[in-house]
Tab-separated table of C-alpha atoms in Angstrom:
chain	number	residue	atom	x	y	z
A	20	ASP	CA	133.553	133.998	127.420
A	21	ALA	CA	133.178	133.909	123.561
A	22	LYS	CA	134.498	135.911	121.549
A	23	THR	CA	132.135	135.799	118.691
A	24	THR	CA	128.668	137.601	118.168
A	25	GLN	CA	125.725	135.774	116.506
A	26	PRO	CA	122.043	136.994	115.212
A	27	PRO	CA	120.192	134.632	118.196
A	28	SER	CA	117.342	132.865	115.475
A	29	MET	CA	116.954	132.849	111.728
A	30	ASP	CA	114.858	131.929	109.185
A	31	CYS	CA	115.718	130.516	105.665
A	32	ALA	CA	113.226	128.863	102.988
A	33	GLU	CA	114.177	125.124	102.066
A	34	GLY	CA	116.242	124.959	98.634
A	35	ARG	CA	117.702	128.467	99.346
A	36	ALA	CA	121.030	129.293	100.554
A	37	ALA	CA	121.472	129.848	104.532
A	38	ASN	CA	123.768	132.755	105.252
A	39	LEU	CA	124.505	132.980	108.511
A	40	PRO	CA	126.467	136.078	110.029
A	41	CYS	CA	129.213	135.776	112.588
A	42	ASN	CA	130.998	139.046	113.959
A	43	HIS	CA	134.466	138.234	115.838
A	44	SER	CA	136.299	142.022	115.706
A	45	THR	CA	138.931	140.931	118.582
A	46	ILE	CA	139.881	138.178	116.496
A	47	SER	CA	143.823	137.596	116.614
A	48	GLY	CA	146.531	136.633	113.861
A	49	ASN	CA	146.875	133.072	115.239
A	50	GLU	CA	142.996	132.395	115.982
A	51	TYR	CA	141.236	130.254	113.439
A	52	VAL	CA	137.141	130.691	112.897
A	53	TYR	CA	135.339	127.295	113.543
A	54	TRP	CA	131.688	126.427	113.020
A	55	TYR	CA	129.728	123.766	114.408
A	56	ARG	CA	126.415	122.907	114.361
A	57	GLN	CA	123.745	120.811	117.043
A	58	ILE	CA	120.593	119.327	115.390
A	59	HIS	CA	118.079	118.529	118.589
A	60	SER	CA	119.106	115.942	120.995
A	61	GLN	CA	122.474	115.529	119.493
A	62	GLY	CA	126.230	116.330	120.117
A	63	PRO	CA	127.372	119.005	118.335
A	64	GLN	CA	128.999	118.409	114.833
A	65	TYR	CA	131.675	120.172	113.083
A	66	ILE	CA	131.287	121.816	109.980
A	67	ILE	CA	134.136	123.624	108.504
A	68	HIS	CA	137.192	126.488	109.659
A	69	GLY	CA	139.229	128.177	108.362
A	70	LEU	CA	142.095	131.261	109.410
A	71	LYS	CA	141.525	133.800	106.494
A	72	ASN	CA	140.606	132.091	103.083
A	73	ASN	CA	137.687	131.374	102.041
A	74	GLU	CA	136.882	127.809	102.317
A	75	THR	CA	134.632	125.022	101.178
A	76	ASN	CA	133.398	121.553	101.857
A	77	GLU	CA	130.993	119.247	101.080
A	78	MET	CA	129.096	120.894	103.976
A	79	ALA	CA	129.225	124.328	103.535
A	80	SER	CA	131.506	127.423	102.972
A	81	LEU	CA	133.124	129.471	104.979
A	82	ILE	CA	133.707	133.277	103.755
A	83	ILE	CA	136.098	135.769	106.061
A	84	THR	CA	136.170	139.066	105.543
A	85	GLU	CA	139.641	140.599	105.048
A	86	ASP	CA	140.119	142.328	108.216
A	87	ARG	CA	138.945	138.703	109.843
A	88	LYS	CA	136.172	140.374	111.631
A	89	SER	CA	134.018	139.014	110.531
A	90	SER	CA	132.382	135.723	108.859
A	91	THR	CA	129.435	133.921	107.111
A	92	LEU	CA	128.605	130.313	106.864
A	93	ILE	CA	126.722	129.569	103.532
A	94	LEU	CA	125.019	126.440	103.321
A	95	PRO	CA	124.031	126.253	99.509
A	96	HIS	CA	120.606	124.889	99.234
A	97	ALA	CA	119.299	124.387	102.970
A	98	THR	CA	117.213	121.328	103.759
A	99	LEU	CA	114.736	120.636	106.819
A	100	ARG	CA	117.993	118.766	108.200
A	101	ASP	CA	119.628	121.645	108.374
A	102	THR	CA	117.580	122.866	110.996
A	103	ALA	CA	119.869	123.718	114.155
A	104	VAL	CA	121.693	125.525	116.385
A	105	TYR	CA	125.035	126.551	114.632
A	106	TYR	CA	127.632	128.097	116.491
A	107	CYS	CA	130.726	130.256	115.212
A	108	ILE	CA	133.590	129.840	116.937
A	109	VAL	CA	137.415	131.341	117.407
A	110	ARG	CA	139.897	129.179	118.530
A	111	ALA	CA	143.477	129.928	119.181
A	112	ASN	CA	146.121	128.039	117.130
A	113	ARG	CA	147.570	125.349	119.471
A	114	ASP	CA	144.945	126.038	122.185
A	115	ASP	CA	142.576	122.841	122.289
A	116	LYS	CA	139.706	124.460	124.136
A	117	ILE	CA	136.455	125.160	122.314
A	118	ILE	CA	134.265	127.466	124.002
A	119	PHE	CA	130.661	127.722	122.790
A	120	GLY	CA	128.693	130.796	122.819
A	121	LYS	CA	124.765	130.645	122.557
A	122	GLY	CA	124.863	130.152	118.619
A	123	THR	CA	122.027	130.994	116.038
A	124	ARG	CA	118.983	128.676	115.967
A	125	LEU	CA	118.373	128.318	111.806
A	126	HIS	CA	114.669	127.126	111.178
A	127	ILE	CA	114.405	125.897	107.801
A	128	LEU	CA	110.917	126.507	106.300
A	129	PRO	CA	108.994	124.427	103.967
W	10	ASP	CA	134.820	104.050	112.892
W	11	ALA	CA	132.074	103.953	116.024
W	12	GLY	CA	132.616	107.434	116.940
W	13	VAL	CA	132.437	108.698	120.557
W	14	ILE	CA	130.579	106.448	123.097
W	15	GLN	CA	128.623	106.871	126.031
W	16	SER	CA	126.957	105.204	128.662
W	17	PRO	CA	124.130	105.653	129.980
W	18	ARG	CA	122.067	107.604	127.335
W	19	HIS	CA	119.642	108.255	129.844
W	20	GLU	CA	119.825	108.306	133.879
W	21	VAL	CA	117.464	109.084	136.248
W	22	THR	CA	118.255	109.263	140.243
W	23	GLU	CA	117.283	110.877	143.620
W	24	MET	CA	118.888	113.381	144.609
W	25	GLY	CA	121.884	112.639	146.986
W	26	GLN	CA	122.691	109.279	145.061
W	27	GLU	CA	126.048	108.881	143.310
W	28	VAL	CA	126.281	109.248	139.511
W	29	THR	CA	129.060	107.903	137.124
W	30	LEU	CA	128.899	108.814	133.605
W	31	ARG	CA	131.055	106.672	131.222
W	32	CYS	CA	132.935	107.815	127.742
W	33	LYS	CA	135.053	105.926	125.377
W	34	PRO	CA	136.726	107.906	122.782
W	35	ILE	CA	137.471	107.636	119.510
W	36	SER	CA	140.552	105.056	119.206
W	37	GLY	CA	143.361	107.192	118.085
W	38	HIS	CA	142.430	110.245	119.699
W	39	ASN	CA	144.509	111.608	122.759
W	40	SER	CA	142.192	114.414	123.891
W	41	LEU	CA	138.835	114.356	126.025
W	42	PHE	CA	136.564	116.781	126.909
W	43	TRP	CA	133.426	116.764	128.948
W	44	TYR	CA	130.830	119.459	128.043
W	45	ARG	CA	127.213	119.979	130.204
W	46	GLN	CA	124.405	121.364	128.482
W	47	THR	CA	121.254	123.268	130.355
W	48	MET	CA	118.931	125.782	128.679
W	49	MET	CA	120.133	128.441	131.065
W	50	ARG	CA	123.569	128.076	130.790
W	51	GLY	CA	124.647	126.858	127.360
W	52	LEU	CA	127.112	124.281	126.275
W	53	GLU	CA	130.060	124.779	129.286
W	54	LEU	CA	133.215	122.886	129.053
W	55	LEU	CA	133.725	121.617	132.143
W	56	ILE	CA	137.473	119.670	131.994
W	57	TYR	CA	139.263	118.325	129.315
W	58	PHE	CA	142.749	115.479	129.182
W	59	ASN	CA	145.237	114.996	126.497
W	60	ASN	CA	147.038	112.022	127.074
W	61	ASN	CA	145.250	110.831	129.960
W	62	VAL	CA	146.146	113.930	132.022
W	63	PRO	CA	143.878	116.506	133.097
W	64	ILE	CA	144.850	119.807	131.532
W	65	ASP	CA	142.086	122.459	132.717
W	66	ASP	CA	139.380	121.283	135.221
W	67	SER	CA	138.352	125.226	135.507
W	68	GLY	CA	135.096	124.470	134.717
W	69	MET	CA	134.319	121.759	136.744
W	70	PRO	CA	131.152	123.475	138.983
W	71	GLU	CA	132.530	122.479	142.544
W	72	ASP	CA	133.736	119.636	144.585
W	73	ARG	CA	130.789	116.985	143.926
W	74	PHE	CA	132.165	116.689	140.336
W	75	SER	CA	135.017	114.766	139.759
W	76	ALA	CA	136.856	112.952	136.610
W	77	LYS	CA	139.520	110.316	135.704
W	78	MET	CA	140.761	108.985	132.337
W	79	PRO	CA	142.541	105.850	134.108
W	80	ASN	CA	143.804	105.142	130.066
W	81	ALA	CA	143.473	106.267	126.411
W	82	SER	CA	140.401	104.129	125.724
W	83	PHE	CA	137.978	105.574	129.095
W	84	SER	CA	137.075	108.428	131.096
W	85	THR	CA	134.266	108.875	133.741
W	86	LEU	CA	132.719	111.776	135.111
W	87	LYS	CA	131.437	111.132	138.587
W	88	ILE	CA	129.014	113.178	140.756
W	89	GLN	CA	128.775	112.453	144.247
W	90	PRO	CA	126.149	113.496	145.988
W	91	SER	CA	123.943	114.361	143.007
W	92	GLU	CA	121.634	117.558	143.566
W	93	PRO	CA	118.397	118.680	141.336
W	94	ARG	CA	120.724	121.352	139.316
W	95	ASP	CA	122.601	118.808	137.958
W	96	SER	CA	120.342	117.679	136.081
W	97	ALA	CA	121.837	118.511	132.295
W	98	VAL	CA	122.501	116.501	129.045
W	99	TYR	CA	126.347	115.534	129.474
W	100	PHE	CA	128.717	114.873	126.770
W	101	CYS	CA	131.691	113.706	125.465
W	102	ALA	CA	134.102	114.780	122.791
W	103	SER	CA	137.538	113.610	121.606
W	104	SER	CA	140.204	114.871	119.158
W	105	LEU	CA	143.609	114.204	118.262
W	106	PHE	CA	145.856	117.048	119.508
W	107	PRO	CA	148.059	117.982	118.360
W	108	GLY	CA	147.396	117.261	114.508
W	109	THR	CA	146.267	119.293	111.562
W	110	ARG	CA	143.815	121.945	111.931
W	111	LYS	CA	141.298	119.413	110.805
W	112	ARG	CA	142.520	116.311	112.506
W	113	GLU	CA	142.151	118.576	115.594
W	114	THR	CA	138.793	118.655	115.224
W	115	GLN	CA	136.508	117.546	118.298
W	116	TYR	CA	133.994	114.798	117.489
W	117	PHE	CA	130.782	114.560	119.882
W	118	GLY	CA	129.379	112.023	121.618
W	119	PRO	CA	125.516	111.508	121.618
W	120	GLY	CA	125.447	112.482	125.442
W	121	THR	CA	123.894	111.575	128.768
W	122	ARG	CA	120.743	112.722	129.537
W	123	LEU	CA	120.746	112.618	133.579
W	124	LEU	CA	118.044	114.013	135.659
W	125	VAL	CA	118.150	114.573	139.415
W	126	LEU	CA	114.764	114.002	141.500
């Protein structure tokens, strides 16, 4: 079973920041938080990952709370092309497997 | 970089027929994963290989499903005999494991849409 809880859907206005929450209250010390997204009819795409520090790359920012029990993926300026299902995943260090949950379906509104 | 290549992209077959799905991982990657996605069950991991060896096949639904990886650049997922409930999108993904955390990222192929009538 997935170890994360995400809202089933969210809306965000185009051009605004999209903040996608994820709860992972049972995360253990050696588990990373990963985010993937799946645009309709495509395979999942890696976005970002982190352990305990906040991370930023060209796609998004990842904010992890100090107790590591929750995190937020931030798309700073959402576009229509960001409409997708976003998956938050916890993955143990040295564990090759990824278990996907149901994710959050993000709708970007024009 | 060509990415993960899957074939065929679409497959329509009749119940009872054998179906073979193919995957070519990214060159240099040593882990390969097969997933199945349906509306009801979401994205499920079926089996994964590391260095051509099956590591975990606990997600394979039943004996009708089998997967092989004869070399580092090719894998097959076979369904024999196929049934309508096997209709789904089948994704293949590859990664380099172990490696740095970024290099262990899984890269997914475009998927094979299977319809069993």
